[in-house]
Tab-separated table of C-alpha atoms in Angstrom:
chain	number	residue	atom	x	y	z
A	29	MET	CA	79.938	195.897	90.475
A	30	SER	CA	78.012	195.901	87.124
A	31	LYS	CA	74.465	194.223	87.085
A	32	PHE	CA	74.918	190.367	86.299
A	33	PHE	CA	71.393	190.444	84.973
A	34	SER	CA	70.549	193.123	82.581
A	35	ASN	CA	67.027	192.771	80.993
A	36	LYS	CA	68.303	191.224	77.798
A	37	LYS	CA	70.336	188.687	79.806
A	38	LEU	CA	67.226	187.884	81.944
A	39	ILE	CA	65.047	187.150	78.970
A	40	ILE	CA	67.836	184.851	77.727
A	41	LEU	CA	67.931	183.157	80.891
A	42	LEU	CA	64.316	182.477	81.182
A	43	ILE	CA	64.211	181.012	77.513
A	44	THR	CA	67.238	178.971	78.305
A	45	ILE	CA	65.553	177.384	81.464
A	46	VAL	CA	62.364	176.851	79.454
A	47	ALA	CA	64.271	175.069	76.648
A	48	MET	CA	66.317	172.964	79.335
A	49	ILE	CA	63.030	171.671	81.233
A	50	GLY	CA	61.596	171.075	77.775
A	51	LEU	CA	64.498	169.198	76.602
A	52	ILE	CA	64.736	166.874	79.762
A	53	ALA	CA	61.060	166.408	79.708
A	54	ILE	CA	61.285	165.221	75.870
A	55	SER	CA	64.520	162.945	76.765
A	56	ILE	CA	62.344	161.292	79.485
A	57	ASN	CA	59.507	160.701	77.430
A	58	VAL	CA	61.224	159.127	74.320
A	59	LYS	CA	63.591	157.195	76.520
A	60	ASP	CA	61.418	153.987	76.479
A	61	ARG	CA	60.628	153.940	72.817
A	62	ARG	CA	62.183	151.069	71.165
A	63	ASP	CA	63.949	153.265	68.199
A	64	THR	CA	65.599	155.608	70.752
A	65	PRO	CA	68.417	156.691	71.040
A	66	PRO	CA	68.801	158.036	67.286
A	67	LEU	CA	71.741	156.796	65.259
A	68	VAL	CA	73.647	159.936	65.775
A	69	GLN	CA	73.519	159.722	69.718
A	70	GLN	CA	74.415	156.179	69.381
A	71	ILE	CA	77.590	156.699	67.420
A	72	GLY	CA	78.487	159.557	70.041
A	73	ASN	CA	77.899	157.085	72.892
A	74	ASP	CA	79.936	154.195	71.268
A	75	ALA	CA	82.719	156.697	70.670
A	76	ALA	CA	82.487	157.937	74.307
A	77	GLY	CA	82.408	154.144	75.360
A	78	VAL	CA	85.666	153.287	73.444
A	79	ALA	CA	87.443	156.470	74.634
A	80	SER	CA	86.405	155.650	78.341
A	81	SER	CA	87.729	152.028	77.990
A	82	ILE	CA	91.152	153.415	76.776
A	83	ILE	CA	91.426	155.771	79.541
A	84	SER	CA	90.298	153.221	82.148
A	85	ALA	CA	92.569	150.494	80.860
A	86	PRO	CA	95.521	151.440	83.411
A	87	ILE	CA	93.210	152.031	86.232
A	88	ASN	CA	91.258	148.890	85.673
A	89	SER	CA	94.431	146.840	85.752
A	90	LEU	CA	95.647	148.336	89.020
A	91	HIS	CA	92.136	147.840	90.455
A	92	THR	CA	91.955	144.187	89.118
A	93	GLY	CA	95.499	143.449	90.536
A	94	LEU	CA	94.512	144.985	93.924
A	95	THR	CA	91.278	142.906	94.173
A	96	ALA	CA	93.079	139.876	93.226
A	97	MET	CA	95.545	140.529	96.183
A	98	VAL	CA	92.673	140.934	98.622
A	99	ASN	CA	91.276	137.778	97.211
A	100	LEU	CA	94.284	136.075	98.011
A	101	VAL	CA	94.422	136.832	101.544
A	102	ASN	CA	90.964	135.385	101.961
A	103	THR	CA	91.706	132.388	99.913
A	104	TYR	CA	92.348	129.991	102.658
A	105	GLN	CA	89.235	130.625	104.538
A	106	ASP	CA	87.174	130.434	101.406
A	107	ASN	CA	88.786	127.058	100.424
A	108	GLU	CA	87.681	125.554	103.725
A	109	GLN	CA	83.967	126.867	103.324
A	110	LEU	CA	83.909	125.515	99.612
A	111	LYS	CA	85.395	122.217	100.281
A	112	GLN	CA	82.328	121.681	102.856
A	113	GLN	CA	79.873	122.708	100.141
A	114	LEU	CA	81.443	120.547	97.338
A	115	ASP	CA	80.507	117.363	98.803
A	116	THR	CA	76.766	118.275	98.363
A	117	LEU	CA	77.413	119.937	95.248
A	118	ASP	CA	78.142	116.985	92.872
A	119	GLN	CA	74.811	115.084	93.903
A	120	VAL	CA	72.857	118.430	93.455
A	121	LYS	CA	74.432	118.918	89.875
A	122	GLU	CA	73.542	115.230	89.018
A	123	THR	CA	70.026	115.515	89.988
A	124	ASN	CA	69.761	119.060	88.363
A	125	ALA	CA	71.060	117.378	84.994
A	126	THR	CA	68.607	114.530	85.225
A	127	LEU	CA	65.785	116.961	85.962
A	128	LYS	CA	66.845	119.089	82.999
A	129	ARG	CA	66.764	116.036	80.562
A	130	GLU	CA	63.446	114.935	81.955
A	131	ASN	CA	61.824	118.385	81.876
A	132	GLN	CA	63.167	118.647	78.030
A	133	SER	CA	61.573	115.471	77.167
A	134	LEU	CA	58.525	116.235	78.715
A	135	LYS	CA	58.294	119.512	77.001
A	136	LYS	CA	58.836	117.738	73.674
A	137	GLN	CA	55.846	115.508	74.367
A	138	LEU	CA	53.794	118.437	75.131
A	139	HIS	CA	55.164	120.175	72.138
A	140	LEU	CA	56.224	123.040	74.189
A	141	ASN	CA	59.285	124.931	72.466
A	142	ALA	CA	60.356	127.262	75.347
A	143	THR	CA	58.780	128.278	78.495
A	144	LEU	CA	59.192	131.243	80.671
A	145	THR	CA	61.986	129.672	82.535
A	146	ASP	CA	64.340	129.396	79.480
A	147	TYR	CA	67.016	132.045	78.723
A	148	LYS	CA	70.351	132.601	77.107
A	149	GLN	CA	72.952	134.730	78.855
A	150	ILE	CA	75.121	137.355	77.525
A	151	ASP	CA	78.263	138.098	79.626
A	152	ALA	CA	79.476	141.907	79.730
A	153	ALA	CA	81.944	143.797	81.757
A	154	VAL	CA	81.240	147.292	83.223
A	155	ILE	CA	82.812	150.201	81.337
A	156	THR	CA	81.720	153.089	83.713
A	157	ARG	CA	79.256	154.319	86.158
A	158	SER	CA	77.223	157.380	86.006
A	159	PRO	CA	78.628	160.081	88.437
A	160	ALA	CA	75.275	161.530	88.716
A	161	THR	CA	73.979	160.438	92.195
A	162	TRP	CA	70.395	160.278	90.986
A	163	GLN	CA	70.844	157.988	88.239
A	164	ASN	CA	72.284	154.827	89.432
A	165	GLN	CA	73.294	153.837	85.930
A	166	VAL	CA	76.177	151.905	84.787
A	167	VAL	CA	77.604	151.337	81.022
A	168	ILE	CA	78.183	147.816	80.042
A	169	ASN	CA	80.331	146.825	77.138
A	170	LYS	CA	77.855	144.863	74.920
A	171	GLY	CA	75.268	146.421	72.725
A	172	GLN	CA	73.010	145.891	69.802
A	173	VAL	CA	75.480	143.831	67.782
A	174	ASN	CA	75.751	141.376	70.753
A	175	GLY	CA	72.107	140.913	70.788
A	176	VAL	CA	71.180	143.127	73.780
A	177	VAL	CA	67.664	144.503	73.730
A	178	LYS	CA	66.179	147.317	75.787
A	179	ASN	CA	64.321	145.981	79.122
A	180	MET	CA	66.384	142.741	79.563
A	181	PRO	CA	67.118	142.022	82.980
A	182	VAL	CA	70.789	142.000	84.161
A	183	MET	CA	72.335	139.686	86.831
A	184	ALA	CA	75.551	140.214	88.906
A	185	GLY	CA	76.954	137.348	90.835
A	186	SER	CA	73.878	135.173	92.169
A	187	GLY	CA	71.218	137.800	92.102
A	188	LEU	CA	69.278	140.387	90.014
A	189	LEU	CA	71.183	143.648	89.525
A	190	GLY	CA	68.939	145.809	87.108
A	191	ARG	CA	67.500	146.337	83.718
A	192	VAL	CA	68.781	147.455	80.308
A	193	VAL	CA	67.304	151.019	79.678
A	194	GLU	CA	69.420	152.203	76.680
A	195	VAL	CA	71.076	150.125	73.880
A	196	ASN	CA	73.691	151.534	71.591
A	197	LYS	CA	75.777	149.478	69.070
A	198	THR	CA	78.511	148.552	71.307
A	199	ASN	CA	77.452	149.606	74.869
A	200	SER	CA	74.311	149.635	76.940
A	201	LYS	CA	73.100	151.500	79.959
A	202	VAL	CA	71.829	149.321	83.075
A	203	GLU	CA	69.838	150.977	85.605
A	204	LEU	CA	70.330	149.258	88.888
A	205	ILE	CA	67.737	147.966	91.214
A	206	SER	CA	68.546	150.453	93.824
A	207	THR	CA	67.259	153.413	91.560
A	208	SER	CA	65.005	155.911	93.126
A	209	ASN	CA	63.488	156.802	89.774
A	210	LYS	CA	59.935	156.688	90.028
A	211	ALA	CA	59.028	156.214	86.262
A	212	THR	CA	61.094	153.113	86.027
A	213	ASN	CA	59.325	149.555	85.253
A	214	SER	CA	59.044	147.518	88.108
A	215	PHE	CA	60.267	143.765	88.332
A	216	ALA	CA	57.373	141.184	88.742
A	217	ILE	CA	58.403	138.726	91.510
A	218	GLU	CA	57.168	135.781	93.242
A	219	VAL	CA	58.014	134.902	97.082
A	220	ARG	CA	58.250	131.188	97.573
A	221	LEU	CA	56.670	130.385	100.874
A	222	SER	CA	57.918	127.416	103.129
A	223	ASN	CA	54.560	125.397	102.077
A	224	GLY	CA	55.641	125.549	98.568
A	225	LYS	CA	52.910	128.179	97.616
A	226	TYR	CA	53.878	131.342	95.666
A	227	LEU	CA	52.790	134.908	96.281
A	228	ASP	CA	53.134	137.324	93.410
A	229	GLY	CA	54.113	141.086	93.830
A	230	ILE	CA	56.538	143.597	92.383
A	231	VAL	CA	59.609	145.384	93.526
A	232	SER	CA	58.262	148.758	94.365
A	233	GLY	CA	61.602	150.520	95.699
A	234	TYR	CA	64.732	150.483	97.529
A	235	ASP	CA	65.201	151.491	101.052
A	236	ALA	CA	68.572	153.089	101.169
A	237	ASN	CA	68.986	153.049	104.836
A	238	LYS	CA	68.217	149.627	105.166
A	239	LYS	CA	69.914	148.675	101.746
A	240	GLN	CA	67.037	146.307	101.122
A	241	LEU	CA	64.396	145.987	98.351
A	242	ILE	CA	60.776	146.667	99.043
A	243	ILE	CA	58.241	144.337	97.813
A	244	SER	CA	54.691	145.435	97.515
A	245	GLN	CA	51.237	144.479	95.784
A	246	LEU	CA	51.254	141.098	97.196
A	247	ASP	CA	47.765	139.482	97.691
A	248	ASN	CA	48.588	139.061	101.480
A	249	THR	CA	51.541	138.543	103.494
A	250	ASP	CA	50.210	135.663	105.722
A	251	GLY	CA	52.902	132.896	105.856
A	252	VAL	CA	55.836	134.963	104.306
A	253	LYS	CA	58.697	134.370	106.723
A	254	ALA	CA	62.322	136.010	106.976
A	255	GLY	CA	64.515	133.405	104.950
A	256	ASP	CA	61.844	132.846	102.032
A	257	GLU	CA	63.567	132.989	98.664
A	258	VAL	CA	62.320	135.717	95.951
A	259	THR	CA	62.697	135.145	92.518
A	260	THR	CA	61.333	137.064	89.192
A	261	SER	CA	57.965	135.777	88.110
A	262	GLY	CA	58.231	136.120	84.407
A	263	LEU	CA	55.229	138.107	84.050
A	264	GLY	CA	55.349	141.039	81.917
A	265	GLY	CA	58.343	142.445	79.808
A	266	LEU	CA	61.355	140.635	78.867
A	267	THR	CA	62.322	138.878	82.458
A	268	PRO	CA	62.178	135.141	82.536
A	269	ARG	CA	60.854	133.159	85.632
A	270	GLY	CA	63.161	132.127	88.307
A	271	LEU	CA	65.981	134.866	88.510
A	272	PHE	CA	67.084	135.091	92.134
A	273	VAL	CA	66.290	138.402	93.639
A	274	GLY	CA	67.155	137.732	97.370
A	275	LYS	CA	65.703	136.430	100.628
A	276	VAL	CA	63.041	138.045	102.856
A	277	SER	CA	64.460	139.675	105.696
A	278	ALA	CA	61.324	141.342	107.242
A	279	ILE	CA	57.696	142.265	106.817
A	280	ARG	CA	56.662	145.682	107.690
A	281	LYS	CA	53.436	147.669	107.722
A	282	ASP	CA	53.415	150.959	105.433
A	283	ASP	CA	53.286	154.322	107.083
A	284	TYR	CA	49.611	154.299	107.311
A	285	GLY	CA	49.310	150.733	108.776
A	286	LEU	CA	47.170	149.476	105.953
A	287	THR	CA	49.337	147.174	103.815
A	288	ASN	CA	52.285	144.995	104.514
A	289	SER	CA	55.519	145.478	102.695
A	290	VAL	CA	57.957	142.768	102.439
A	291	TYR	CA	61.711	143.783	102.731
A	292	VAL	CA	64.256	141.630	100.768
A	293	LYS	CA	68.027	141.612	101.035
A	294	PRO	CA	69.193	141.565	97.414
A	295	ALA	CA	71.586	138.791	96.637
A	296	ALA	CA	73.709	141.076	94.167
A	297	ASP	CA	76.047	143.056	95.727
A	298	ILE	CA	74.834	146.355	94.365
A	299	ASN	CA	77.957	148.321	94.843
A	300	ASP	CA	80.703	145.629	93.945
A	301	PHE	CA	80.450	144.132	90.490
A	302	THR	CA	82.846	144.251	87.514
A	303	VAL	CA	81.187	141.546	85.327
A	304	VAL	CA	77.492	141.297	84.951
A	305	THR	CA	75.110	138.805	82.672
A	306	VAL	CA	72.497	140.169	80.449
A	307	ILE	CA	69.640	137.677	80.532
A	308	ASP	CA	67.874	136.949	77.030
A	309	ARG	CA	64.505	135.329	77.432
A	310	THR	CA	63.842	132.641	74.812
A	311	VAL	CA	60.078	133.314	74.894
A	312	GLU	CA	59.344	136.522	73.125
A	313	GLY	CA	57.853	139.394	75.038
A	314	GLU	CA	55.333	141.880	74.121
B	104	MET	CA	99.301	184.751	75.167
B	105	THR	CA	101.303	184.009	71.900
B	106	VAL	CA	99.387	182.866	68.758
B	107	LEU	CA	100.929	179.568	69.068
B	108	ALA	CA	99.743	179.158	72.637
B	109	LYS	CA	96.212	180.269	71.729
B	110	GLN	CA	96.143	177.504	69.027
B	111	ARG	CA	97.598	175.060	71.544
B	112	LEU	CA	94.585	176.155	73.703
B	113	LYS	CA	92.152	175.138	71.076
B	114	TRP	CA	92.972	171.366	71.160
B	115	PHE	CA	94.174	171.222	74.783
B	116	VAL	CA	90.745	172.483	76.417
B	117	PRO	CA	88.529	170.028	74.631
B	118	THR	CA	90.707	167.116	75.360
B	119	PHE	CA	91.319	168.121	79.054
B	120	TRP	CA	87.687	168.222	79.622
B	121	VAL	CA	86.763	165.140	77.791
B	122	VAL	CA	89.317	163.231	79.840
B	123	ALA	CA	87.925	164.994	82.840
B	124	PHE	CA	84.429	163.939	82.335
B	125	LEU	CA	85.316	160.435	81.307
B	126	LEU	CA	87.395	159.999	84.475
B	127	ASP	CA	84.367	161.005	86.558
B	128	GLY	CA	82.664	157.826	85.388
B	129	ILE	CA	85.771	155.563	85.714
B	130	ILE	CA	86.321	156.963	89.389
B	131	SER	CA	82.693	156.290	90.271
B	132	TYR	CA	82.972	152.901	89.021
B	133	THR	CA	86.390	151.919	90.564
B	134	PHE	CA	85.519	153.425	93.843
B	135	GLN	CA	81.816	152.584	93.855
B	136	GLY	CA	82.166	150.580	97.095
B	137	PHE	CA	83.156	153.956	98.791
B	138	LEU	CA	81.173	156.734	96.496
B	139	PHE	CA	77.719	154.741	96.661
B	140	GLN	CA	77.512	153.308	100.073
B	141	TYR	CA	73.807	153.632	100.296
B	142	PRO	CA	72.181	155.781	101.569
B	143	VAL	CA	75.525	157.969	101.111
B	144	MET	CA	76.029	158.932	97.423
B	145	ILE	CA	78.909	160.935	96.351
B	146	SER	CA	79.300	162.205	92.861
B	147	THR	CA	82.942	163.127	91.633
B	148	GLN	CA	83.008	166.201	89.496
B	149	LEU	CA	86.211	166.443	87.867
B	150	PHE	CA	84.656	167.666	84.695
B	151	LEU	CA	83.124	170.673	86.522
B	152	MET	CA	86.563	171.339	88.359
B	153	ALA	CA	88.240	171.190	84.802
B	154	ILE	CA	85.755	173.838	83.720
B	155	VAL	CA	86.209	176.175	86.605
B	156	ARG	CA	90.045	176.092	86.496
B	157	THR	CA	90.370	176.562	82.719
B	158	VAL	CA	87.672	179.319	82.621
B	159	TYR	CA	89.361	181.145	85.720
B	160	ARG	CA	92.696	180.904	84.129
B	161	PHE	CA	91.514	181.864	80.338
B	162	PRO	CA	88.403	184.083	81.064
B	163	ALA	CA	89.035	185.851	77.913
B	164	ALA	CA	88.386	182.801	75.561
B	165	ARG	CA	84.820	183.166	74.504
B	166	TRP	CA	84.725	179.962	72.619
B	167	LEU	CA	84.903	177.858	75.789
B	168	LEU	CA	81.155	178.395	76.249
B	169	TRP	CA	80.419	176.161	73.044
B	170	VAL	CA	82.960	173.527	74.017
B	171	ALA	CA	81.283	173.381	77.490
B	172	LEU	CA	77.936	173.063	75.611
B	173	ILE	CA	79.163	170.236	73.287
B	174	ILE	CA	80.800	168.310	75.857
B	175	GLY	CA	78.037	168.854	78.312
B	176	LEU	CA	75.729	167.321	75.567
B	177	PHE	CA	78.044	164.178	75.313
B	178	TYR	CA	78.222	163.985	79.277
B	179	ASP	CA	74.250	163.691	79.435
B	180	SER	CA	74.194	161.294	76.336
B	181	PHE	CA	76.646	158.889	77.670
B	182	TYR	CA	75.872	158.798	81.540
B	183	SER	CA	72.211	159.319	81.776
B	184	GLY	CA	70.723	159.327	78.204
B	185	ILE	CA	68.573	162.289	79.416
B	186	ILE	CA	69.864	165.503	77.443
B	187	GLY	CA	69.296	168.985	79.048
B	188	TYR	CA	71.028	168.512	82.674
B	189	TYR	CA	75.001	169.285	82.103
B	190	THR	CA	74.213	170.639	78.410
B	191	PHE	CA	72.796	173.713	79.951
B	192	LEU	CA	74.334	173.769	83.417
B	193	MET	CA	78.015	173.620	82.146
B	194	PRO	CA	77.725	176.745	79.904
B	195	ALA	CA	76.053	178.439	82.754
B	196	VAL	CA	78.929	177.707	84.806
B	197	VAL	CA	81.286	179.054	82.120
B	198	ILE	CA	79.260	182.393	82.160
B	199	PHE	CA	79.211	182.722	85.862
B	200	VAL	CA	82.998	181.993	86.203
B	201	ARG	CA	83.992	184.303	83.454
B	202	TRP	CA	81.886	187.186	85.200
B	203	ILE	CA	83.282	186.677	88.501
B	204	THR	CA	86.857	186.666	87.490
B	205	ASN	CA	86.283	190.320	86.952
B	206	TYR	CA	86.067	190.834	90.628
B	207	LEU	CA	88.133	188.308	92.302
B	208	PRO	CA	91.882	187.710	92.112
B	209	ASP	CA	93.466	184.753	90.838
B	210	SER	CA	94.501	182.720	93.865
B	211	PRO	CA	94.147	179.356	95.355
B	212	LEU	CA	91.652	180.589	97.990
B	213	PHE	CA	89.459	182.417	95.763
B	214	GLN	CA	89.323	179.714	93.030
B	215	GLY	CA	88.423	177.224	95.808
B	216	THR	CA	85.627	179.272	96.993
B	217	VAL	CA	84.455	179.816	93.543
B	218	TYR	CA	84.475	176.092	92.754
B	219	LEU	CA	82.705	175.131	95.952
B	220	LEU	CA	80.003	177.808	95.209
B	221	VAL	CA	79.553	176.563	91.716
B	222	LEU	CA	79.427	172.907	92.932
B	223	PHE	CA	76.802	173.735	95.536
B	224	GLY	CA	74.784	175.581	92.751
B	225	VAL	CA	75.169	172.759	90.239
B	226	GLU	CA	74.291	170.076	92.762
B	227	PHE	CA	71.360	171.998	94.113
B	228	CYS	CA	70.031	172.774	90.568
B	229	LEU	CA	70.465	168.977	89.482
B	230	PHE	CA	68.438	167.978	92.654
B	231	LEU	CA	65.826	170.499	91.815
B	232	LEU	CA	65.407	169.111	88.174
B	233	ASN	CA	65.514	165.473	89.307
B	234	SER	CA	62.929	165.952	91.753
B	235	PHE	CA	60.779	167.856	89.366
B	236	PHE	CA	60.845	164.644	87.281
B	237	GLY	CA	60.308	162.339	89.897
B	238	ASN	CA	63.869	160.954	90.234
B	239	THR	CA	65.103	161.715	93.868
B	240	GLY	CA	64.370	161.159	97.344
B	241	ASP	CA	63.664	163.866	100.247
B	242	PHE	CA	65.460	166.961	100.401
B	243	SER	CA	66.774	166.072	103.924
B	244	ILE	CA	68.366	163.001	102.467
B	245	PHE	CA	69.845	165.290	99.393
B	246	ILE	CA	71.517	167.465	102.267
B	247	THR	CA	72.882	164.978	104.560
B	248	TYR	CA	73.590	161.985	102.251
B	249	ASP	CA	74.482	163.693	98.895
B	250	LEU	CA	75.470	167.306	99.127
B	251	GLY	CA	77.499	167.164	102.237
B	252	PRO	CA	79.673	164.338	101.492
B	253	THR	CA	79.943	165.261	97.686
B	254	ILE	CA	81.191	168.673	98.684
B	255	ALA	CA	83.690	167.118	101.121
B	256	VAL	CA	85.111	164.951	98.649
B	257	ASN	CA	85.375	167.331	95.918
B	258	THR	CA	86.896	169.865	98.088
B	259	LEU	CA	89.620	167.147	98.718
B	260	LEU	CA	90.132	166.547	95.187
B	261	PHE	CA	90.358	170.124	94.227
B	262	ALA	CA	93.021	170.789	96.989
B	263	ALA	CA	94.936	167.624	95.805
B	264	LEU	CA	94.877	168.590	92.263
B	265	TYR	CA	95.294	172.329	92.484
B	266	TYR	CA	99.078	172.411	91.918
B	267	PRO	CA	99.414	169.851	89.235
B	268	LEU	CA	96.648	171.541	87.375
B	269	THR	CA	98.070	174.833	87.501
B	270	LEU	CA	101.499	173.651	86.307
B	271	LEU	CA	99.581	171.952	83.426
B	272	LEU	CA	97.514	175.268	82.571
B	273	ASN	CA	100.624	177.356	82.862
B	274	LYS	CA	102.516	174.894	80.615
B	275	VAL	CA	99.846	175.392	78.030
B	276	SER	CA	99.679	179.131	78.064
B	277	ASP	CA	103.437	179.615	77.771
């Protein structure tokens, strides 16, 4: 058997490894910049997005059909449950509309144009998901032309799903909240206690075994109970206040017994979503 | 191979590989409830399978290296936005498979073994690179919840697609 690595090949291999690590490091470093990816890369990604949509069209229609059939089976049960909720919903809707009106007129009196709770929604469909296990990213079919900007939060169903990390002309990449990427931006959240007070913290990670988000850097965890609601606090970045994240499921000490971490069951189903909503905060960020 | 078949190969291989690379993402998205059942994370590697099968069948085609490099670049740019992983690993796979075909006969068993070896190598390299850049969990989590299930699912896919792909590659080279 001839030698796989001759001296010349070994040198080429070493140079290639150095080039690979260098290129990855550069890519990671420039990723958060506002002007990346460059136009050429955007065009490539847009073309790949279009090709992916064409190939996935038959698979998607089959998938939608199957999901519709499964939903049909569950319809009766869902209907019974929804009927019960419907009675109370009308009243809540009415109160909500009245409060909104009142809120708007009060804001007008105070000459406030928009606050941290105001946002617009951009609906998008998921085109594809990164097969690379460590990335936890999906590609959605809305981009720069639809007003999507890097770092906007993304919701699925009733809860927070992730954040836009790259914007091309016609599609964007969304990093899911379940990412293990330590360099990613954390979401600032607040826990609403039963006594009406709020505690500020950040989403510091995702416990894959428990399928729960880990909240840390809370001032103290006194008074936090399972079932308390967790929402975004609107501090930092482009996230508005009041996006629902999930409900507290447990409070645990960290490995050294020094600080308490709050575990939150996310409201969004991180592994079952086809349509997402990109949130565009009315108040400008940094 | 005839001149006509050689020309046919020049447009067939890029199309075949691009379709395989896009299918990886589409399958990951369509079956995300099954493939990304945390903590289990399975990555489908149809693109890698397409490369191994094609290079094993046509080891003399030197230009496959450049096609792997360009489509690898697209793969990185489209799925993760971080260029370098597949851009370099896929050409390395082409070189390795081309070298190993000198010593192994072309049979389902040997092709399967080479594919598994390459899959293991690529997954391991991806883990090493990702952990170097702070993007992964523990090594034990990688072995149990990522590498094991990924190899199992991809072996099944390889077995299921072996004969259809053989027929396709034979048809192209006729």
